[in-house]
Each structure stands twice: as structure tokens, then as C-alpha cells.
Short mmCIF file of C-alpha atoms in Angstrom, two decimals:
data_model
loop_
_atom_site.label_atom_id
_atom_site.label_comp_id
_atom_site.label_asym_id
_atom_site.label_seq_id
_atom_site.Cartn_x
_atom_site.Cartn_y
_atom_site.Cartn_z
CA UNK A 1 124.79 141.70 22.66
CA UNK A 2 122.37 139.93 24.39
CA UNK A 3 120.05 140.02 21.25
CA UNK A 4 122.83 138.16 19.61
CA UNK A 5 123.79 135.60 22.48
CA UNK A 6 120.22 134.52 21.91
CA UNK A 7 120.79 133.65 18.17
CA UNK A 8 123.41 131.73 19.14
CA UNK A 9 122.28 129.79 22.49
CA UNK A 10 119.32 128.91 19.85
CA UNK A 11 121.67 127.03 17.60
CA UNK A 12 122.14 123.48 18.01
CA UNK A 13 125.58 123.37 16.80
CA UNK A 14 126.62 126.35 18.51
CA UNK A 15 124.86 124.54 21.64
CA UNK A 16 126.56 121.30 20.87
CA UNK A 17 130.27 122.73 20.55
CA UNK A 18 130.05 125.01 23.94
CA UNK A 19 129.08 122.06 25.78
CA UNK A 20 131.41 121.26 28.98
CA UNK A 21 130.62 117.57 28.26
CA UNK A 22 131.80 117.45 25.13
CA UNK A 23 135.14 118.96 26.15
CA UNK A 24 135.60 116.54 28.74
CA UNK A 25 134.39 113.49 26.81
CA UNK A 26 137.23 114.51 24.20
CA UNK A 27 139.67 114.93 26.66
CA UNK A 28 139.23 112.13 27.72
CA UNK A 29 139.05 110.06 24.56
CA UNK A 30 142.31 112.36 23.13
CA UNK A 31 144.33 111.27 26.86
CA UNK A 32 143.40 107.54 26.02
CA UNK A 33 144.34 107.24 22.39
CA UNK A 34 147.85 109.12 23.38
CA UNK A 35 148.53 106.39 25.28
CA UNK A 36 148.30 103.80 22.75
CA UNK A 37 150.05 105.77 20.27
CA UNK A 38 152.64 106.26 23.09
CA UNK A 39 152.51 102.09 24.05
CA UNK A 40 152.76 100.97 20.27
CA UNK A 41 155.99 101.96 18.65
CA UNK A 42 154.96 104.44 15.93
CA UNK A 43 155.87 104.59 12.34
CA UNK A 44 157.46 101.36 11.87
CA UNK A 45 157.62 99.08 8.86
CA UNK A 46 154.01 97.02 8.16
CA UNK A 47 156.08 93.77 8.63
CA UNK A 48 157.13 94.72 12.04
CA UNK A 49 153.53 95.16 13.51
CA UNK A 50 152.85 91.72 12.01
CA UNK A 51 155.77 90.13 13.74
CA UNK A 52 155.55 92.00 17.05
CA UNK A 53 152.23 91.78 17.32
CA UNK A 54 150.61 88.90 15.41
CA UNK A 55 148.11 88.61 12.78
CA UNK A 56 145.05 89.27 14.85
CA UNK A 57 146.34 92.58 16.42
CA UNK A 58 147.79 93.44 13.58
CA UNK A 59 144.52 93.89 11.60
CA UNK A 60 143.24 96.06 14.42
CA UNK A 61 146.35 98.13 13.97
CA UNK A 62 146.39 98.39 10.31
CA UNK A 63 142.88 99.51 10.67
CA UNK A 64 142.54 101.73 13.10
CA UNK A 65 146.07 103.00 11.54
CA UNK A 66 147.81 102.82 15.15
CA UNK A 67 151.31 102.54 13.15
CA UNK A 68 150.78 106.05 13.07
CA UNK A 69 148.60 107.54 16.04
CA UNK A 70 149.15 110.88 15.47
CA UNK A 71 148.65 111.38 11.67
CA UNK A 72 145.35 109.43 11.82
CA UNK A 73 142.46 110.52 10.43
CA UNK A 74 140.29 110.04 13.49
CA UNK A 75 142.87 111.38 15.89
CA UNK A 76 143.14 114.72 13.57
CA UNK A 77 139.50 114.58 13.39
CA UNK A 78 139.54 114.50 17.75
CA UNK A 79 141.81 117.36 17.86
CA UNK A 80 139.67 119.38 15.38
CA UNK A 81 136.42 118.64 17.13
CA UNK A 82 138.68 119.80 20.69
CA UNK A 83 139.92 122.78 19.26
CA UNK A 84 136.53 124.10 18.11
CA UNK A 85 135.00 123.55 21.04
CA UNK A 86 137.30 125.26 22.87
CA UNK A 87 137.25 128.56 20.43
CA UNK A 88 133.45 128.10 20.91
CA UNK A 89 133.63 128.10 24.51
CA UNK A 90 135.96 130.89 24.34
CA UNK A 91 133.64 133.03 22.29
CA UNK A 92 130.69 132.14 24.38
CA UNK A 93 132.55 133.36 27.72
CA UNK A 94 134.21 136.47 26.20
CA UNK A 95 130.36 138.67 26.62
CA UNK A 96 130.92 137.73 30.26
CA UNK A 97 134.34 138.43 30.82
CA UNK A 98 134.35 142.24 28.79
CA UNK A 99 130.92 142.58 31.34
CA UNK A 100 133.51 141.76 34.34
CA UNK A 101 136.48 143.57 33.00
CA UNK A 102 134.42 146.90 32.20
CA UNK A 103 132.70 147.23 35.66
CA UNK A 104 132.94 150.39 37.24
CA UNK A 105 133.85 148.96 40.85
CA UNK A 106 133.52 152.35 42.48
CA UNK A 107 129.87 152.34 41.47
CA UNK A 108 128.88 151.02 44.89
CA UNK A 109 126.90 152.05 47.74
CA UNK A 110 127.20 151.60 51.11
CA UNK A 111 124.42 148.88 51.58
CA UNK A 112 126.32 146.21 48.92
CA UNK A 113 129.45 147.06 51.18
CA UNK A 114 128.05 145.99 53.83
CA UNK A 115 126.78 142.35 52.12
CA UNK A 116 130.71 141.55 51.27
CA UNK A 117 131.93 138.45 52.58
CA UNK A 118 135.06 140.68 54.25
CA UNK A 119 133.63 143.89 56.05
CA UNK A 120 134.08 145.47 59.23
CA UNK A 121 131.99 149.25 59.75
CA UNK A 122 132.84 151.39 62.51
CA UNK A 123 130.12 154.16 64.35
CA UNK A 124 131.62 157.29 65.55
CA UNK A 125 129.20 159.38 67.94
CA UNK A 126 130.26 162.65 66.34
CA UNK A 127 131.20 164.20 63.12
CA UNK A 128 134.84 163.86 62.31
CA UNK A 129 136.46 167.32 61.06
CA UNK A 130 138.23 166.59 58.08
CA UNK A 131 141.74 166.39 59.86
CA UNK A 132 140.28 163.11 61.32
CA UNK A 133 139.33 161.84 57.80
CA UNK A 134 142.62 162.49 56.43
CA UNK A 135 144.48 160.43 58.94
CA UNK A 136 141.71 157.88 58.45
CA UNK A 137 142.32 158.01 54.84
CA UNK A 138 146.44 158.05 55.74
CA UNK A 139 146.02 154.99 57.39
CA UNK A 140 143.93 152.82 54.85
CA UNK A 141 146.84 154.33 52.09
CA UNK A 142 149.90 152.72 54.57
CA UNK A 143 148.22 149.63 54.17
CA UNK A 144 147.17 149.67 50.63
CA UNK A 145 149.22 151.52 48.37
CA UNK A 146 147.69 153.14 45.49
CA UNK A 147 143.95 153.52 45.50
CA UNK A 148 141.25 154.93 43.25
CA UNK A 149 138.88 157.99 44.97
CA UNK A 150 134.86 158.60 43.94
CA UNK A 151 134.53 161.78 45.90
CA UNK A 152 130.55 161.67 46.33
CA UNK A 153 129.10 158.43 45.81
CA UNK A 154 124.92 158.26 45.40
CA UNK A 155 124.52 157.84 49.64
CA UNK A 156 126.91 161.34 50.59
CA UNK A 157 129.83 159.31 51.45
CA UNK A 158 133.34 159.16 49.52
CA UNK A 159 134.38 155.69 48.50
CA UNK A 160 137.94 154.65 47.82
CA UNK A 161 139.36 151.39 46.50
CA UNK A 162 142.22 149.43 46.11
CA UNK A 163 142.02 146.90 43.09
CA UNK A 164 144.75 144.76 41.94
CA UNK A 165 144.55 141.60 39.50
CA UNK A 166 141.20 142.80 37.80
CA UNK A 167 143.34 141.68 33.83
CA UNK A 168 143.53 137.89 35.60
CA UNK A 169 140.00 137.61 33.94
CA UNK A 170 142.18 136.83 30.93
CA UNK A 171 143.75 134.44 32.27
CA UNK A 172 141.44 131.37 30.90
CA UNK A 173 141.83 132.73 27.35
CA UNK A 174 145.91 133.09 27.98
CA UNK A 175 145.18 129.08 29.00
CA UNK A 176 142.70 128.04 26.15
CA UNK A 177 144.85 130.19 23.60
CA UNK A 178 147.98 127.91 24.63
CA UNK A 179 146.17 124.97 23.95
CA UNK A 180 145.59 125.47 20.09
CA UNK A 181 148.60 126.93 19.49
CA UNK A 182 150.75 123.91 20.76
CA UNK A 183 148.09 122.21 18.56
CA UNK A 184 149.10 124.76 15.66
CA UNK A 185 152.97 123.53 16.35
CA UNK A 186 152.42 119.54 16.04
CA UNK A 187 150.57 120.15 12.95
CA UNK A 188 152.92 122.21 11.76
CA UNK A 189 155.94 119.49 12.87
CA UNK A 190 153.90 116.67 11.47
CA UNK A 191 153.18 117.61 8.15
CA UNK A 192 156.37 119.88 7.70
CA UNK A 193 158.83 118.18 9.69
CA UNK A 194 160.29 114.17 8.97
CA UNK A 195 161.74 111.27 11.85
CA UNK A 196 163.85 108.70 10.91
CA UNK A 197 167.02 107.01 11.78
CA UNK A 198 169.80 105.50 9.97
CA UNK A 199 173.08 103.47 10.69
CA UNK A 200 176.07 104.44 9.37
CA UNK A 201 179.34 103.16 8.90
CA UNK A 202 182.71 104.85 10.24
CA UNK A 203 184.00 106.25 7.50
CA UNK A 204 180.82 107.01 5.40
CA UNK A 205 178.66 109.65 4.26
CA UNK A 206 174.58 110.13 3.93
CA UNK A 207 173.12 112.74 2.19
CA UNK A 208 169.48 111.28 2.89
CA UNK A 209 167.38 108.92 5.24
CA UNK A 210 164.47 106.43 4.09
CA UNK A 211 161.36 106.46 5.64
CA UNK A 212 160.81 103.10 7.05
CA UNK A 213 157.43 102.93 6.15
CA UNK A 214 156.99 104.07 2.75
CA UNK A 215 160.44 103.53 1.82
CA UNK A 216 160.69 107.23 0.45
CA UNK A 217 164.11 108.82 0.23
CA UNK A 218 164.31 112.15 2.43
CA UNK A 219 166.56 114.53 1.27
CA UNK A 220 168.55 116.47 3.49
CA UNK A 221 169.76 119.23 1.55
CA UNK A 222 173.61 118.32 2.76
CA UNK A 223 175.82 115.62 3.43
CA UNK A 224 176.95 113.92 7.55
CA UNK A 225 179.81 111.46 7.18
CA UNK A 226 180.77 109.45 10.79
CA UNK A 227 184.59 110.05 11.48
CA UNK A 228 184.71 107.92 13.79
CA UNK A 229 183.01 106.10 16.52
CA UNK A 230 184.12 105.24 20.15
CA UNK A 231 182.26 103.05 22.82
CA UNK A 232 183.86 102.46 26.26
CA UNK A 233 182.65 99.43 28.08
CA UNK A 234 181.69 99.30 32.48
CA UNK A 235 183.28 96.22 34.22
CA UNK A 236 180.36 94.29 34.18
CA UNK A 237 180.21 94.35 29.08
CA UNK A 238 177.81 97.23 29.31
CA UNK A 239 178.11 99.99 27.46
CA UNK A 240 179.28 103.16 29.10
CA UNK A 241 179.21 105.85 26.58
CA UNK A 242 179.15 105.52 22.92
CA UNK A 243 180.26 109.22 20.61
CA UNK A 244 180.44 109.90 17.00
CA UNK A 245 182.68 111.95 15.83
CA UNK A 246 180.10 113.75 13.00
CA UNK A 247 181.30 116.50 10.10
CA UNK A 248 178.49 118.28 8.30
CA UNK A 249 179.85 118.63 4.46
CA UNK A 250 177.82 121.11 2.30
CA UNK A 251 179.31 120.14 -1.09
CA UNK A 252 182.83 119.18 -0.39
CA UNK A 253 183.47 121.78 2.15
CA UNK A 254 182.82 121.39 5.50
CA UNK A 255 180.86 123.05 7.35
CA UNK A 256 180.33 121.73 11.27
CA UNK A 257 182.42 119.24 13.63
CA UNK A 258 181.07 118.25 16.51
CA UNK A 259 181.26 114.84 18.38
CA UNK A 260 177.88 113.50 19.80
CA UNK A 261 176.66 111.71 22.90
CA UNK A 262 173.01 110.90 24.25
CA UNK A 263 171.31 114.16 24.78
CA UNK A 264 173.83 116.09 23.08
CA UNK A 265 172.95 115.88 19.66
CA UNK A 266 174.08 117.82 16.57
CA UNK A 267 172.11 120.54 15.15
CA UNK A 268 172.47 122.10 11.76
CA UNK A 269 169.73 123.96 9.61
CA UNK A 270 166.62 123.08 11.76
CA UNK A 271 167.84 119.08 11.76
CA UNK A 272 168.73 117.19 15.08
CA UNK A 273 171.13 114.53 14.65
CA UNK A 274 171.12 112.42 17.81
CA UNK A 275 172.81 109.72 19.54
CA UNK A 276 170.81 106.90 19.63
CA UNK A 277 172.38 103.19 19.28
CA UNK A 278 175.09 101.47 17.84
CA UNK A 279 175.65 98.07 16.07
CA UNK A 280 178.73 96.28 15.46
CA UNK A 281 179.27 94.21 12.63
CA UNK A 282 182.24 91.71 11.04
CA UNK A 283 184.81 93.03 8.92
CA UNK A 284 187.22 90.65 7.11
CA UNK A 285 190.14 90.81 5.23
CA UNK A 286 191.09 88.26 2.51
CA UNK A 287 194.04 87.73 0.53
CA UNK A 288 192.80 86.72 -3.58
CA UNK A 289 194.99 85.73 -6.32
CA UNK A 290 194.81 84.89 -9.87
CA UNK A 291 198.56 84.06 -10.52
CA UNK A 292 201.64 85.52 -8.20
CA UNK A 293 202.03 88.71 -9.83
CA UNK A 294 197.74 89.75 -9.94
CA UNK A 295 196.61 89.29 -6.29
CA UNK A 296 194.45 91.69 -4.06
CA UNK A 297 193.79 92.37 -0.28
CA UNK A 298 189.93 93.00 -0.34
CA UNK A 299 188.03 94.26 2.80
CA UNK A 300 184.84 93.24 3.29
CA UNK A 301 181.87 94.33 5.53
CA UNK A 302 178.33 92.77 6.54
CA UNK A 303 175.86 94.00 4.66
CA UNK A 304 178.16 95.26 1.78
CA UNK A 305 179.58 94.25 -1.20
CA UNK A 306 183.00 94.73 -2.65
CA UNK A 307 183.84 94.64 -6.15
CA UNK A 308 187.40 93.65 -7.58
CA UNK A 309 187.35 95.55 -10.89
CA UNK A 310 189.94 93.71 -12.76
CA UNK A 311 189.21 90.52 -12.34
CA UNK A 312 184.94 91.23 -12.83
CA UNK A 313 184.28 89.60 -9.21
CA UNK A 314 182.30 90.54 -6.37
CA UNK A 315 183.16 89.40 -2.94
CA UNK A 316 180.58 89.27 0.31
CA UNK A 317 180.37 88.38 3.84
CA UNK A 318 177.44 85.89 4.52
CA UNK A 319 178.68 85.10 7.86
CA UNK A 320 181.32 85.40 10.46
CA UNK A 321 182.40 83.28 13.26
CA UNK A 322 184.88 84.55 15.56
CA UNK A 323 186.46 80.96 16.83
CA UNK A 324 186.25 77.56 15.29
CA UNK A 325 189.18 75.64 16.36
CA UNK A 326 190.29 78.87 17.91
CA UNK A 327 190.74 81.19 14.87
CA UNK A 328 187.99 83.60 13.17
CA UNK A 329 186.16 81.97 10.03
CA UNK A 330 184.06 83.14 7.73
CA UNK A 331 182.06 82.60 4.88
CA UNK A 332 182.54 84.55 1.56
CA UNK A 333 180.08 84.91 -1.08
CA UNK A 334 181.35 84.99 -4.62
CA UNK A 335 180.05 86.16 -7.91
CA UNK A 336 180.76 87.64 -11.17
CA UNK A 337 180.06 89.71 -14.22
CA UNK A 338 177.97 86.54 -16.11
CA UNK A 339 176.02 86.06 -12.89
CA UNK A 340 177.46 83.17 -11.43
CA UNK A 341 177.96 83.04 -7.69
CA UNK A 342 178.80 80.69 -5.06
CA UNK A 343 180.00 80.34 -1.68
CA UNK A 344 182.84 79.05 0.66
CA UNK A 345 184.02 79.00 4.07
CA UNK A 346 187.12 80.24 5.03
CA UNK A 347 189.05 79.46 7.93
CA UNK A 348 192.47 82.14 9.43
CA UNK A 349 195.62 80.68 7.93
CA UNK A 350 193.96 78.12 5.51
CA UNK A 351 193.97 78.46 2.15
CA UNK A 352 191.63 78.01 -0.46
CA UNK A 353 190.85 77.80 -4.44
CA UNK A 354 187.35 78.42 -6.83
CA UNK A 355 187.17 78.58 -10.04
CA UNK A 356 184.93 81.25 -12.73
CA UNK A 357 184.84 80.03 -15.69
CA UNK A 358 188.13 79.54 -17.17
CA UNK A 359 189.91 80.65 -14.40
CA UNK A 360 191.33 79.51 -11.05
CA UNK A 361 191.78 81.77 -7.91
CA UNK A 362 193.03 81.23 -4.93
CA UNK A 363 191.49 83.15 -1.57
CA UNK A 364 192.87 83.05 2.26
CA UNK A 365 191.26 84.73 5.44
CA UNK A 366 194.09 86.84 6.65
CA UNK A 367 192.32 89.04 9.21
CA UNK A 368 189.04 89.85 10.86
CA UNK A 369 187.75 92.68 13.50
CA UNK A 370 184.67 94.03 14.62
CA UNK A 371 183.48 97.31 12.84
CA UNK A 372 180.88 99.65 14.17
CA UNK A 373 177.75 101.32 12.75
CA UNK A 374 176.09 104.47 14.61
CA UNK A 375 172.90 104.97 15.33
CA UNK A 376 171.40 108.21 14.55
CA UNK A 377 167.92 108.91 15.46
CA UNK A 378 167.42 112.33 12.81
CA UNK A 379 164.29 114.81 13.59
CA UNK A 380 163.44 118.12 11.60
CA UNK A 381 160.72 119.83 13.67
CA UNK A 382 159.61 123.22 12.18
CA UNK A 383 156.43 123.10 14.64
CA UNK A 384 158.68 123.09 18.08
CA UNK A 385 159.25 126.67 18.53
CA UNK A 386 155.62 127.17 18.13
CA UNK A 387 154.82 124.49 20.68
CA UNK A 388 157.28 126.14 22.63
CA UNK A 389 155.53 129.39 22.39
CA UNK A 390 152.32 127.64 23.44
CA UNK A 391 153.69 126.38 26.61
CA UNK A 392 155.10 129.45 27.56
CA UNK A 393 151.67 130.90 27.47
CA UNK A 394 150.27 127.32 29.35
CA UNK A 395 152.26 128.58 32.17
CA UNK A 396 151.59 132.00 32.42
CA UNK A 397 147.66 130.54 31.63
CA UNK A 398 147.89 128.64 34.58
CA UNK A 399 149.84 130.77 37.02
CA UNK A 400 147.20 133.67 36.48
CA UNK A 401 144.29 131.44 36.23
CA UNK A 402 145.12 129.64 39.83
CA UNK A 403 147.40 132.23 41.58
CA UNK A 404 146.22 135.70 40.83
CA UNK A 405 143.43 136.86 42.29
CA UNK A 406 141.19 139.67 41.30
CA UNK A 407 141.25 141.61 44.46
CA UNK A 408 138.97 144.73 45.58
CA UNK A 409 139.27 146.36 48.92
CA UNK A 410 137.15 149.55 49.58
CA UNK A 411 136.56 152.43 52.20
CA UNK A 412 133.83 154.00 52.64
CA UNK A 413 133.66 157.57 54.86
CA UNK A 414 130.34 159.04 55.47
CA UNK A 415 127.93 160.97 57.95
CA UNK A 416 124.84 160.29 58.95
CA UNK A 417 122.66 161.59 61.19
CA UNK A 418 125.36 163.60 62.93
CA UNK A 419 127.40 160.77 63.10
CA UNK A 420 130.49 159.27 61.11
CA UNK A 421 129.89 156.04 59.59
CA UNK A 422 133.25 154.51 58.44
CA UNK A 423 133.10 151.05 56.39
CA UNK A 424 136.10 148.63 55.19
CA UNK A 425 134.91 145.48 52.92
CA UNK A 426 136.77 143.46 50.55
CA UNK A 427 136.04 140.86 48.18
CA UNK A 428 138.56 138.41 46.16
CA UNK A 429 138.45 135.62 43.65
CA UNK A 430 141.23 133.39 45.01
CA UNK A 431 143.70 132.70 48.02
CA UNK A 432 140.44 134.11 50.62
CA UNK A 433 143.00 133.35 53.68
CA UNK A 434 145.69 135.30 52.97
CA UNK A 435 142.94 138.20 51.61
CA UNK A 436 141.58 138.18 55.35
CA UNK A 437 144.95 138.57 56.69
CA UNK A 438 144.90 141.82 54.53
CA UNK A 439 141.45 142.87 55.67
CA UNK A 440 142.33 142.31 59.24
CA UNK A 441 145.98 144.44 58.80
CA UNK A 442 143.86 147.19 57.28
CA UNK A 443 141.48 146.94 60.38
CA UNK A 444 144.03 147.15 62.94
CA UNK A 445 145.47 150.32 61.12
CA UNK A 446 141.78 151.90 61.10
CA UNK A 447 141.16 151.21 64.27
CA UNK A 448 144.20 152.69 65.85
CA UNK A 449 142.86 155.78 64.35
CA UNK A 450 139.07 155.17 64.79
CA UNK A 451 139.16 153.02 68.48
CA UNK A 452 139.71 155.69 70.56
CA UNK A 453 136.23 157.77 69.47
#
């Protein structure tokens, strides 16, 4: 093994990958760049880094690809270069740490007891008969528990000991294996799992969301129409609570109800549908007529267009004002099937006439209301259960590695030189106060048998 360990200690790259320094350089460098991936909004349209941040940051950004932190080459390329090092560290320690875990702990004499930081030796002017030695032995037991016996060590005396916590040598590679798998789970959620959000209409259906940067269509495999959508208000216009009454269809049946609120999202086939915003938007009603007998209430939405088959024309909202004179108004955007279009403004109770091409039409606001889009913030993340997973072990990692000590307490009874020679000694990796308490408990218990001789 030690052959070996050579080989490697002699390679520069082996050398440059179990270096301390290294780890704590890319710590470092990994802690700094997560905060400006945290700081700068992630994943966001080109045009939004431009506006946000103007054209001088924005290069920086584009080129150091700080739109997307995480799936960076350079920031892969840090955890990489963090994760090897720490599998080379690993490897490096492990010779070590069998060495530790294999020693034979009842392989000591009575000299190396008597060099422990904890020991305490007692003299007794006469050999004990072996009653004596088994309350001696009674006593150390009462305090101890279970102990391990060597019967006839090299110096004539019989050596017992009382270990506990000798597996917390694992400990670091519980800790160091926790680290690479959470690394294992965000790769795994990054290149296998999607974010996105999406408003949608009461009333409405996705099957789908659109990556806002490359403008690709996601598939979701089923279809989440909004019910309905509720938003109470506090005293003061701010918003209280806002819920969304969702329905998971897969075809036309449906599958899941479930209203949502902030941090109680809907979950269905490994995809998180949660609460995240609303927006309101105008909704108008308008009254159109050709002649008395072909008219038409139409309904229409921001954003949307709606279509009046019969007649070939298309009818949008450009804009809405809720008082002018103290009524709603709004202005309509018209066009049809030859691809002429126009505009006019419409004011509640007022009407008014356009033409297309041969014929004449006449239009009238008769109601308007506010309609509401929710925002849903949707997350597929194969990799979380395996990040999970990796900070179960971080905890256990750390609880062994700072809180469980590897603990040896021994007792060594022999004679010499017609005398009885009685040693305690004790020697722990961690929590040294409380281990003295121990030592001195086991004392007192000796010496109640021992102080009288």
C-alpha cells in the first residue's frame, strides 16, 4: 500500500487534485459565483438583461452567460474540478482511515497507558487475591458497560477496554459522499427537469409552457385548465390571498382538483404547479350589427382576438379606460378577411358605425369588467429526491463528524514485584470535557474499591 501511495504522491495531477488549497480556492470561487447567479434573475429573455441592465452589463452577462449561472460552462467546469478533488482527497485519506479502523486497540502495554492524556494508576502494597480483582473489575463494568478483555497482555497484566464510536472514522466520507451526490441531483434536475411559468386565463386550458429564452414549446404530457380564480383584498388594496381553482385533464377526463395558494402548490406526475402571481386585464363587451335581424354580442379580452365568423371580422382590445366622462371606454381594433383593419374608440352608451368594404356596421360598448390571469410558476425536478438523499447523508456527515467521538477507555490489572499495579487511561477524539467527567466517575468507582489498601 505504501508502495502504491508513493506512485501516486509522485504524480503531479494526483498532487494537484488532493491539494487542500485547491478545495478551498474552489469553494470559494463556487460560493461567489452562486451569488451572482442568485442576484441576477436567471433564465430570462435576452431582451430583458438588455433593458434591466443596460448595454454595457449586458455584454458582460451575455458573455460570461450569467442569464444562466448554473448551466454555464465554466460553472459546470467548477463543480467538476470540486468534485474530483474531493473523490481524490477521499481516496488519498481512505489508506489512513482502514489503518485507524483496523487497529487492534487492546494491543497496548502498560507504558503507552501511562502516556494518555486521561490516566490515573493506583499502587497496592500487596498482591490482590483474585476476589479483589473481580470487584475491581465489577466496578470499572458499573461504570462502563460492555467491555472487550485481552487476558495476558506482553507485560503479565490483563487489559480491558471500553470502545465506543471507533465507525465515526467514516464520518468524513458519509460528509464528502453527500456532497457529490446533491451534485449528482442538480445535474440530474438541470438537464432532465424544465422551469417556466405561464399566465392563464379563467376559463382556459394549457397543455404546454414556452421557455422564455429559447422560445421552445415544453410539452407536458397532459392538459391544466384554471376554473376559476379568487383574490381577496386587506383594507389598505393589497392583496391578501389569491387561489386557483386548477383541474388536471388527461384527455378529456379528469383526473385531479385541487385549489392552490402560495406554498401549496399542485403536484401531478413529478410536475409542481405553484402559486405565483396574478394579472388582471380588461374585458369588454360590445354590441355589433350589420342590419336589425344579424347582430352579435362579442366578448373581448387583452391580448386576444375574437373572430365573428359570419360576417369575416375580427375584433380586439387595444386599450381600455375605465372612466372618461365617468363611463368605461375603450378602443377596438377591427379587421377582416382581405386584411383591412382599423381602429375606433368607443365610449358606454354611445354608439358607433365603420364600414368594410361594401358594408356598414354599427358597434356600441355595452359592458366592461376586469378579468384575471394566474400566475403559475411550473417546475419538473427529477434530481430533488436525489438531492434530498444527499442532505440526509450531509446531516448524518456532520452530526458524526462533529458530535461522535471515537472513545477508548482501558484498565489495566497487573503485579509487579509483589505488588498490584492497577491503571485507568482514556483517550477520545472529541467533546475531551465531558470524556474527563467519565474518567473521573470511573475513578471514584475504582477507588472506592482500591482506596482503602
Amino acid at each position: 500500500m505504501k508502495a502504491s501511495s508513493s506512485i501516486y504522491q509522485d504524480n503531479p495531477i494526483w498532487r494537484f487534485f488532493s491539494s487542500v488549497r485547491l478545495a478551498v480556492f474552489l469553494l470559494i470561487t463556487l460560493a461567489v459565483t452562486s451569488i451572482a447567479g442568485t442576484l441576477i434573475p436567471q433564465r430570462e429573455s435576452l431582451q430583458f438583461y438588455l433593458e434591466t441592465y443596460g448595454p454595457n452589463f449586458f455584454r458582460i452577462i451575455k458573455s460570461l452567460h450569467l442569464y444562466d449561472t448554473y448551466h454555464s460552462w465554466w460553472y459546470l467546469t467548477l463543480l467538476g474540478l470540486f468534485s474530483t478533488n474531493l473523490i481524490v482527497c477521499t481516496l488519498k485519506r481512505l489508506p489512513f482511515t482502514l489503518r485507524l479502523f483496523r487497529k487492534d486497540n487492546l494491543s497496548m502495554d502498560s507504558g503507552r497507558l501511562l502516556r494518555m492524556p486521561f490516566k490515573k494508576d493506583w499502587e497496592v502494597k500487596e498482591e490482590l487475591d483474585n476476589d479483589s480483582i473481580r470487584s475491581i473489575i465489577s466496578a470499572f463494568k458499573d461504570v462502563v458497560g460492555k467491555f472487550h478483555e485481552r487476558p495476558d497482555t506482553a507485560d503479565g497484566g490483563r487489559l480491558f477496554l471500553e470502545e465506543r464510536g471507533k465507525w465515526s472514522y467514516w464520518g468524513i466520507y458519509c460528509l464528502h459522499g453527500s456532497i457529490l451526490i446533491i451534485f449528482l441531483g442538480a445535474l440530474v434536475g438541470l438537464f432532465m427537469g424544465f422551469k417556466g411559468s405561464v399566465m392563464l386565463p379563467e376559463g382556459e386550458t394549457i397543455d404546454h409552457i414556452v421557455n422564455k429564452q429559447t422560445g421552445e414549446q415544453i410539452p407536458l404530457g397532459f392538459s391544466v385548465r384554471c376554473d376559476r380564480f379568487d383574490i381577496s383584498f386587506y383594507d389598505n388594496g393589497a392583496p391578501k390571498e389569491y387561489r386557483s381553482d386548477l383541474t388536471v385533464l388527461n384527455g378529456n377526463k379528469e383526473v385531479v382538483r385541487k385549489s392552490i395558494v402560495v406554498n401549496d402548490p399542485l403536484k401531478y406526475r413529478g410536475i409542481t404547479f405553484y402559486q405565483a402571481s396574478y394579472r388582471a386585464i380588461p374585458e369588454v363587451t360590445v354590441r355589433v350589427a350589420e342590419s336589425e335581424s344579424t347582430q352579435r354580442l362579442l366578448t373581448i379580452s387583452a391580448f386576444q382576438k375574437t373572430l365573428w365568423p359570419e360576417a369575416q371580422l375580427t375584433f380586439g382590445l387595444i386599450q381600455y379606460l375605465p372612466s372618461v366622462h365617468g363611463r368605461p371606454a375603450a378602443q377596438i381594433w377591427i379587421g377582416d378577411r382581405e386584411g383591412r383593419e382599423g381602429s375606433l374608440w368607443l365610449l358606454k352608451g354611445n354608439k358607433k358605425e365603420f364600414k368594410k368594404g361594401e358594408n356598414s356596421y354599427g358597434i356600441s360598448l355595452v359592458n366592461a369588467r376586469q378579468r384575471y390571469l394566474t400566475g403559475l410558476q411550473i417546475k419538473k425536478d427529477p434530481g430533488v429526491w436525489i438531492v434530498w438523499l444527499g442532505c440526509a447523508f450531509l446531516i448524518i456527515g456532520f452530526t458524526v463528524v462533529f458530535w461522535v467521538p471515537h472513545r477508548r477507555v482501558w484498565l489495566w490489572i497487573g503485579r509487579r514485584e509483589g505488588k498490584t499495579i492497577v491503571i485507568l487511561s482514556g483517550q477520545t477524539s472529541k467533546n475531551k470535557l465531558q470524556f474527563e467527567k467519565d474518567i473521573r466517575e470511573i475513578e471514584k468507582a475504582l477507588d472506592s474499591r482500591l482506596g482503602a489498601r
